[in-house]
Amino acid sequence: VGGVSVSTGGVWISSAAGRLQLPAALFLLASFQLPMGIAAASLALPWLVVTSLISCSGLVRLAKGGWRHVDTLCADVGSAYIVVGGVWSVVSRSGWRPWDFDALIVLMTAVHFHFAAFVLPVLAGRALRALLSTNAGRIAAILLLTAIPLLAAAITARHFESPPAVEWAAACLMASAAGVVAVLHVRLA
């Protein structure tokens, strides 16, 4: 990955993302103070760099065997997914509306891939690690990691007039998996 030594486990990538996170987040925040367009999208670009670094770090960990345990799989796949949120943040701030999606849907796609696709899998992985990976938790984690891209695909398919049941089923799968993660955290508390 662009000169990354896999033997280091991508530590320098995570470190760079950590150092750049606050300034990039402030630039992203500033982008929301401008009307959509090139200037706003330009201010969102540093956040795309940070999410790209986080994603690369997750992919490096996966390549080093992060897929062997469900708790690390969750964190690493969630890290890999976050770059999609970074891309859609720039798309949103630019005012571009791919496939004629409403501007709000474009923004919500960015939000979805930051929270449901990044934070939720990371929290699932931490809960699984703390609870020594319960069977229900493992199943929920696999369903969650599957539901994230399925829901995105179902929303897109619905936009192109697929039956509403497809989106509904994907949303139910996502909500069910998230519910199990919530129960795991209540159990931890």
PDB file of N, CA and C in Angstrom, residues 11-24 50 53:
ATOM      1  N   VAL A  11       1.396   0.835  11.461  1.00  0.00           N
ATOM      2  CA  VAL A  11       1.391   1.704  12.638  1.00  0.00           C
ATOM      3  C   VAL A  11       1.607   3.161  12.247  1.00  0.00           C
ATOM      4  N   TRP A  12       2.513   3.411  11.313  1.00  0.00           N
ATOM      5  CA  TRP A  12       2.759   4.801  10.933  1.00  0.00           C
ATOM      6  C   TRP A  12       1.537   5.408  10.254  1.00  0.00           C
ATOM      7  N   ILE A  13       0.741   4.590   9.583  1.00  0.00           N
ATOM      8  CA  ILE A  13      -0.471   5.090   8.929  1.00  0.00           C
ATOM      9  C   ILE A  13      -1.464   5.543   9.998  1.00  0.00           C
ATOM     10  N   SER A  14      -1.653   4.709  11.019  1.00  0.00           N
ATOM     11  CA  SER A  14      -2.557   5.071  12.116  1.00  0.00           C
ATOM     12  C   SER A  14      -2.065   6.316  12.832  1.00  0.00           C
ATOM     13  N   SER A  15      -0.777   6.394  13.018  1.00  0.00           N
ATOM     14  CA  SER A  15      -0.195   7.557  13.688  1.00  0.00           C
ATOM     15  C   SER A  15      -0.423   8.835  12.874  1.00  0.00           C
ATOM     16  N   ALA A  16      -0.223   8.745  11.575  1.00  0.00           N
ATOM     17  CA  ALA A  16      -0.453   9.915  10.708  1.00  0.00           C
ATOM     18  C   ALA A  16      -1.923  10.317  10.735  1.00  0.00           C
ATOM     19  N   ALA A  17      -2.817   9.342  10.691  1.00  0.00           N
ATOM     20  CA  ALA A  17      -4.257   9.646  10.758  1.00  0.00           C
ATOM     21  C   ALA A  17      -4.590  10.335  12.065  1.00  0.00           C
ATOM     22  N   GLY A  18      -4.015   9.858  13.157  1.00  0.00           N
ATOM     23  CA  GLY A  18      -4.259  10.466  14.462  1.00  0.00           C
ATOM     24  C   GLY A  18      -3.777  11.909  14.536  1.00  0.00           C
ATOM     25  N   ARG A  19      -2.603  12.181  13.966  1.00  0.00           N
ATOM     26  CA  ARG A  19      -2.068  13.550  13.984  1.00  0.00           C
ATOM     27  C   ARG A  19      -2.886  14.495  13.109  1.00  0.00           C
ATOM     28  N   LEU A  20      -3.411  13.988  12.011  1.00  0.00           N
ATOM     29  CA  LEU A  20      -4.148  14.828  11.063  1.00  0.00           C
ATOM     30  C   LEU A  20      -5.640  14.941  11.371  1.00  0.00           C
ATOM     31  N   GLN A  21      -6.142  14.094  12.255  1.00  0.00           N
ATOM     32  CA  GLN A  21      -7.584  14.002  12.476  1.00  0.00           C
ATOM     33  C   GLN A  21      -8.215  15.319  12.907  1.00  0.00           C
ATOM     34  N   LEU A  22      -7.713  15.960  13.935  1.00  0.00           N
ATOM     35  CA  LEU A  22      -8.332  17.198  14.418  1.00  0.00           C
ATOM     36  C   LEU A  22      -8.275  18.319  13.382  1.00  0.00           C
ATOM     37  N   PRO A  23      -7.103  18.613  12.791  1.00  0.00           N
ATOM     38  CA  PRO A  23      -7.111  19.672  11.775  1.00  0.00           C
ATOM     39  C   PRO A  23      -8.045  19.358  10.599  1.00  0.00           C
ATOM     40  N   ALA A  24      -8.050  18.097  10.159  1.00  0.00           N
ATOM     41  CA  ALA A  24      -8.918  17.725   9.035  1.00  0.00           C
ATOM     42  C   ALA A  24     -10.389  17.859   9.420  1.00  0.00           C
ATOM     43  N   VAL A  50      -7.646  11.715   5.800  1.00  0.00           N
ATOM     44  CA  VAL A  50      -7.664  11.013   7.087  1.00  0.00           C
ATOM     45  C   VAL A  50      -8.420   9.695   6.978  1.00  0.00           C
ATOM     46  N   LEU A  53      -6.370   7.159   5.188  1.00  0.00           N
ATOM     47  CA  LEU A  53      -5.317   6.596   6.038  1.00  0.00           C
ATOM     48  C   LEU A  53      -5.885   5.562   7.006  1.00  0.00           C
TER      49      LEU A  53
END
